[in-house]
Coordinates of C-alpha atoms in Angstrom, one line a residue:
M30 CA -16.2 -4.8 25.5
F31 CA -15.1 -2.1 22.9
D32 CA -14.2 1.4 24.1
H33 CA -13.8 4.3 21.6
H34 CA -10.3 4.9 23.1
E35 CA -9.3 1.7 21.2
I36 CA -9.7 3.5 17.8
N37 CA -6.0 4.6 17.7
W38 CA -4.9 1.0 18.5
L39 CA -7.0 -0.4 15.7
A40 CA -5.7 2.3 13.3
D41 CA -2.1 1.4 14.2
L42 CA -2.9 -2.3 13.8
L43 CA -4.0 -1.7 10.2
S44 CA -0.9 0.4 9.3
S45 CA 1.6 -1.9 11.0
T46 CA 0.1 -4.9 9.2
A47 CA 0.2 -3.0 5.9
D48 CA 3.9 -2.3 6.5
T49 CA 4.8 -5.9 7.2
E50 CA 2.4 -7.9 5.0
I51 CA 1.1 -5.7 2.2
L52 CA 3.6 -3.1 1.0
P53 CA 6.6 -5.5 0.8
R54 CA 4.6 -7.6 -1.7
F55 CA 3.4 -4.6 -3.8
R56 CA 4.7 -5.1 -7.4
R57 CA 6.6 -8.1 -6.2
L58 CA 4.0 -10.8 -6.5
D59 CA 4.7 -13.9 -8.5
S60 CA 1.9 -15.6 -10.5
S61 CA 1.8 -18.3 -7.8
D62 CA 1.0 -15.5 -5.2
I63 CA -2.3 -14.6 -7.1
R64 CA -5.3 -16.7 -7.7
Q65 CA -8.9 -16.2 -8.9
K66 CA -11.9 -16.6 -6.6
T67 CA -15.1 -16.2 -8.6
S68 CA -13.8 -14.6 -11.8
A69 CA -10.7 -13.1 -13.5
A70 CA -11.7 -9.8 -11.9
D71 CA -12.1 -11.3 -8.4
L72 CA -8.6 -12.1 -7.1
V73 CA -6.9 -13.0 -3.8
T74 CA -3.2 -12.7 -3.1
E75 CA -0.7 -13.7 -0.4
A76 CA -1.0 -10.1 0.9
D77 CA -4.8 -10.5 1.5
I78 CA -4.4 -13.9 3.2
N79 CA -1.5 -13.0 5.4
S80 CA -2.6 -9.5 6.5
E81 CA -6.1 -10.8 7.4
K82 CA -4.5 -13.5 9.6
V83 CA -2.3 -11.0 11.4
I84 CA -5.2 -8.5 12.0
A85 CA -7.6 -11.3 13.1
A86 CA -5.0 -12.8 15.6
A87 CA -4.4 -9.4 17.2
L88 CA -8.1 -8.7 17.5
R89 CA -8.7 -12.1 19.2
E90 CA -5.9 -11.5 21.6
R91 CA -7.1 -8.0 22.6
F92 CA -10.9 -8.6 22.4
A93 CA -11.5 -12.1 23.7
G94 CA -14.7 -13.6 22.5
A95 CA -15.3 -11.0 19.8
M96 CA -16.7 -12.2 16.4
I97 CA -14.2 -11.7 13.6
V98 CA -15.5 -11.6 10.0
G99 CA -12.7 -11.5 7.5
E100 CA -13.2 -11.4 3.7
E101 CA -10.8 -14.3 3.0
A102 CA -12.0 -16.5 5.8
C103 CA -15.6 -16.0 4.7
S104 CA -14.7 -16.7 1.1
D105 CA -13.6 -20.2 2.3
N106 CA -16.4 -20.6 4.8
P107 CA -19.5 -18.3 4.3
V108 CA -21.2 -19.6 7.4
L109 CA -18.8 -17.3 9.3
L110 CA -21.2 -14.4 8.4
D111 CA -23.9 -15.9 10.5
G112 CA -24.5 -13.9 13.7
L113 CA -22.9 -10.6 12.5
S114 CA -26.2 -8.8 13.0
T115 CA -26.6 -9.9 16.6
A116 CA -23.1 -10.4 18.0
D117 CA -22.2 -8.4 21.2
L118 CA -19.0 -7.3 19.5
A119 CA -17.9 -8.0 15.9
F120 CA -15.2 -6.8 13.7
T121 CA -15.1 -7.0 9.9
I122 CA -11.8 -7.0 8.0
D123 CA -11.1 -6.2 4.4
P124 CA -7.3 -6.9 4.4
V125 CA -6.7 -5.5 0.9
D126 CA -9.6 -3.7 -0.6
G127 CA -8.9 -3.2 -4.3
T128 CA -7.1 -6.5 -4.7
F129 CA -7.3 -6.3 -8.5
N130 CA -5.5 -3.0 -8.4
F131 CA -2.9 -4.3 -6.0
A132 CA -2.2 -7.4 -8.0
S133 CA -2.0 -5.3 -11.2
G134 CA 0.5 -2.9 -9.6
V135 CA -1.9 0.0 -9.4
P136 CA -1.4 2.0 -6.2
L137 CA -5.1 2.3 -5.4
F138 CA -6.0 0.0 -2.5
G139 CA -6.8 0.1 1.2
V140 CA -7.3 -1.8 4.4
M141 CA -10.7 -1.5 6.0
L142 CA -12.2 -2.5 9.4
S143 CA -15.5 -1.9 11.1
V144 CA -16.6 -2.3 14.7
N145 CA -20.1 -3.5 15.3
I146 CA -22.0 -3.8 18.6
K147 CA -25.3 -5.7 18.7
G148 CA -26.1 -5.1 15.0
E149 CA -25.0 -1.5 14.9
T150 CA -21.8 -0.2 13.3
V151 CA -20.1 2.1 15.8
A152 CA -16.8 2.7 14.1
G153 CA -15.1 2.4 10.7
I154 CA -11.5 2.8 9.6
I155 CA -10.1 3.0 6.1
Y156 CA -6.3 3.0 5.9
D157 CA -4.4 4.1 2.8
P158 CA -1.0 2.3 2.8
M159 CA 0.3 4.5 0.0
G160 CA -0.8 7.8 1.4
R161 CA -0.1 6.6 5.0
D162 CA -3.2 8.1 6.6
W163 CA -6.5 6.9 7.9
L164 CA -10.1 8.0 7.3
I165 CA -12.0 7.2 10.6
G166 CA -15.7 7.5 11.6
V167 CA -17.1 7.1 15.1
K168 CA -20.8 6.8 15.7
G169 CA -22.1 10.1 17.0
A170 CA -18.7 11.8 16.9
G171 CA -18.2 12.6 13.2
S172 CA -15.5 11.5 10.7
Y173 CA -12.0 12.7 10.3
V174 CA -8.6 12.1 8.6
R175 CA -5.8 11.1 10.9
R176 CA -2.3 11.8 9.4
A177 CA 0.9 9.9 10.1
D178 CA 2.1 12.8 12.3
G179 CA -0.9 12.4 14.5
S180 CA -2.8 15.5 13.4
E181 CA -6.5 15.2 12.6
H182 CA -9.0 17.1 10.6
K183 CA -12.8 16.7 10.3
V184 CA -14.3 15.8 6.9
R185 CA -17.7 16.5 5.4
V186 CA -19.5 15.4 2.3
A187 CA -20.1 17.9 -0.5
D188 CA -23.4 19.7 -0.8
A189 CA -25.6 18.2 -3.5
P190 CA -25.4 20.0 -6.9
P191 CA -27.8 19.4 -9.8
L192 CA -27.6 15.8 -11.1
N193 CA -25.7 16.9 -14.3
Q194 CA -23.0 18.3 -12.1
M195 CA -22.5 15.2 -9.9
T196 CA -19.6 12.9 -10.0
G197 CA -20.0 9.3 -8.7
C198 CA -19.5 5.6 -9.2
V199 CA -22.1 3.1 -10.2
S200 CA -21.2 -0.6 -9.9
W201 CA -23.7 -1.7 -12.6
Q202 CA -21.7 -4.8 -13.4
Y203 CA -23.2 -6.6 -10.4
L204 CA -26.8 -5.8 -11.4
P205 CA -29.0 -8.4 -13.0
E206 CA -30.5 -7.7 -16.4
P207 CA -32.4 -5.6 -17.5
D208 CA -31.2 -3.3 -14.7
R209 CA -27.6 -3.7 -15.7
T210 CA -28.1 -2.3 -19.2
L211 CA -30.6 0.4 -18.1
V212 CA -28.4 1.8 -15.2
A213 CA -25.2 1.6 -17.2
G214 CA -26.7 3.7 -19.9
N215 CA -28.2 6.3 -17.5
Q216 CA -24.8 7.2 -16.1
A217 CA -24.6 9.7 -18.9
K218 CA -27.0 11.9 -17.0
F219 CA -24.2 12.8 -14.5
L220 CA -21.1 14.9 -15.0
S221 CA -18.5 12.2 -14.7
H222 CA -18.0 8.6 -13.5
L223 CA -15.4 7.2 -11.0
G224 CA -14.2 3.7 -11.6
Y225 CA -11.6 3.0 -8.9
R226 CA -12.4 -0.7 -8.4
C227 CA -11.8 0.0 -4.8
A228 CA -14.6 0.9 -2.3
A229 CA -12.0 2.2 0.2
H230 CA -11.0 5.0 -2.1
E231 CA -14.6 5.5 -3.5
Y232 CA -15.9 6.1 0.1
R233 CA -12.9 8.3 0.8
V234 CA -13.4 10.6 -2.1
I235 CA -17.1 10.9 -1.3
A236 CA -16.8 11.4 2.4
T237 CA -14.2 14.1 2.0
G238 CA -16.4 16.1 -0.4
F239 CA -14.5 15.5 -3.7
A240 CA -17.3 13.4 -5.3
H241 CA -21.0 13.0 -4.6
F242 CA -22.4 9.5 -4.8
A243 CA -22.0 5.8 -5.2
V244 CA -24.3 3.0 -6.2
Y245 CA -23.6 -0.6 -5.2
N246 CA -25.5 -3.8 -5.6
K247 CA -23.3 -6.4 -3.9
L248 CA -23.1 -5.7 -0.2
M249 CA -20.4 -7.7 1.6
P250 CA -20.0 -6.2 5.1
W251 CA -16.2 -5.8 4.9
D252 CA -16.7 -3.7 1.7
H253 CA -19.3 -1.3 3.0
L254 CA -19.8 -1.2 6.8
P255 CA -16.7 1.0 7.4
G256 CA -17.3 3.4 4.6
N257 CA -21.1 3.6 5.2
L258 CA -20.5 4.7 8.8
I259 CA -17.8 7.1 7.8
H260 CA -20.0 8.6 5.1
Q261 CA -23.0 9.0 7.5
E262 CA -20.8 10.6 10.2
A263 CA -19.5 13.0 7.5
G264 CA -23.1 14.2 7.0
G265 CA -24.1 12.0 4.1
Y266 CA -27.2 9.8 3.6
T267 CA -27.3 6.2 2.6
A268 CA -30.1 3.6 2.2
R269 CA -30.6 0.4 0.3
L270 CA -32.5 0.5 -3.0
D271 CA -35.8 -0.1 -1.3
G272 CA -35.2 2.9 1.1
S273 CA -34.4 0.8 4.1
A274 CA -31.4 1.3 6.4
Y275 CA -28.2 -0.7 5.6
K276 CA -27.2 -2.9 8.6
P277 CA -24.6 -5.5 9.5
G278 CA -25.7 -8.8 8.1
H279 CA -27.2 -7.4 4.9
V280 CA -25.5 -8.8 1.8
D281 CA -28.0 -7.8 -0.8
G282 CA -30.6 -5.1 -1.6
G283 CA -28.2 -2.6 -3.1
L284 CA -27.0 0.7 -1.7
I285 CA -27.1 4.3 -2.7
V286 CA -24.6 6.6 -1.0
A287 CA -25.6 10.3 -1.5
P288 CA -25.2 13.8 0.0
D289 CA -28.7 13.9 1.4
A290 CA -32.2 12.2 1.2
D291 CA -33.4 14.3 -1.6
S292 CA -30.4 13.6 -3.8
W293 CA -30.7 9.9 -2.9
K294 CA -34.2 9.9 -4.5
A295 CA -33.1 11.9 -7.5
I296 CA -30.1 9.6 -8.2
K297 CA -32.2 6.5 -8.0
Q298 CA -34.9 8.0 -10.2
A299 CA -32.3 9.1 -12.8
L300 CA -30.5 5.7 -13.0
W301 CA -33.6 3.5 -13.2
Q302 CA -35.6 5.8 -15.5
K303 CA -36.7 4.0 -18.7

């Protein structure tokens, strides 16, 4: 069974894998190393595939019997998602979050992992291979940045300013019409928009207090379980679009990441106002 003392081991697993499987391939990929999944904006590379295999193998060796849910394995076999919400111990892996950026040579990508026990996320880790540090959240213990030298400092979300002073990201491209057009147009009500194409860095900038909100529609667990837990432990508030809690196993229903419950309501109202 998982013990919170394993956090540093997991963090080091992500960084060592990035050093051997991800960074050596950055800006060195051939066209044969990149392929499309669902569209020209949804890519997979040799770095994604190889790093997921390394992380999954290490998890299986250390946590015998644990459920391993990796993005690339599930892309090939979606049935692997079944049971995530009930497993005694489950890990999700996003081996290269921001693959489009990575494949394009843009240094904005991350490695993400979540730990889930009986349908509850208890830990989340986001590793930045370029910055060489980790953003970590542990259920009931807060969120913090761990630097390469071993030092740590707690993080907290920003207080909620008025809507017209908020900065955030809205993934309107995954919304169906007419919501897609409505929500995209309503972004002008906010101060500015983030468009990182990388949930790892979007959650990071929000959890550390440099931006305020995010709105997502597509909810794959490897993209959101780590950041969602980190954000909540940093004092933030998240809920699906219908107001319900986001849990392992949810792959739809949308998600609004906000500083608090009142700003969550205000953000939703502003974006869906006709």
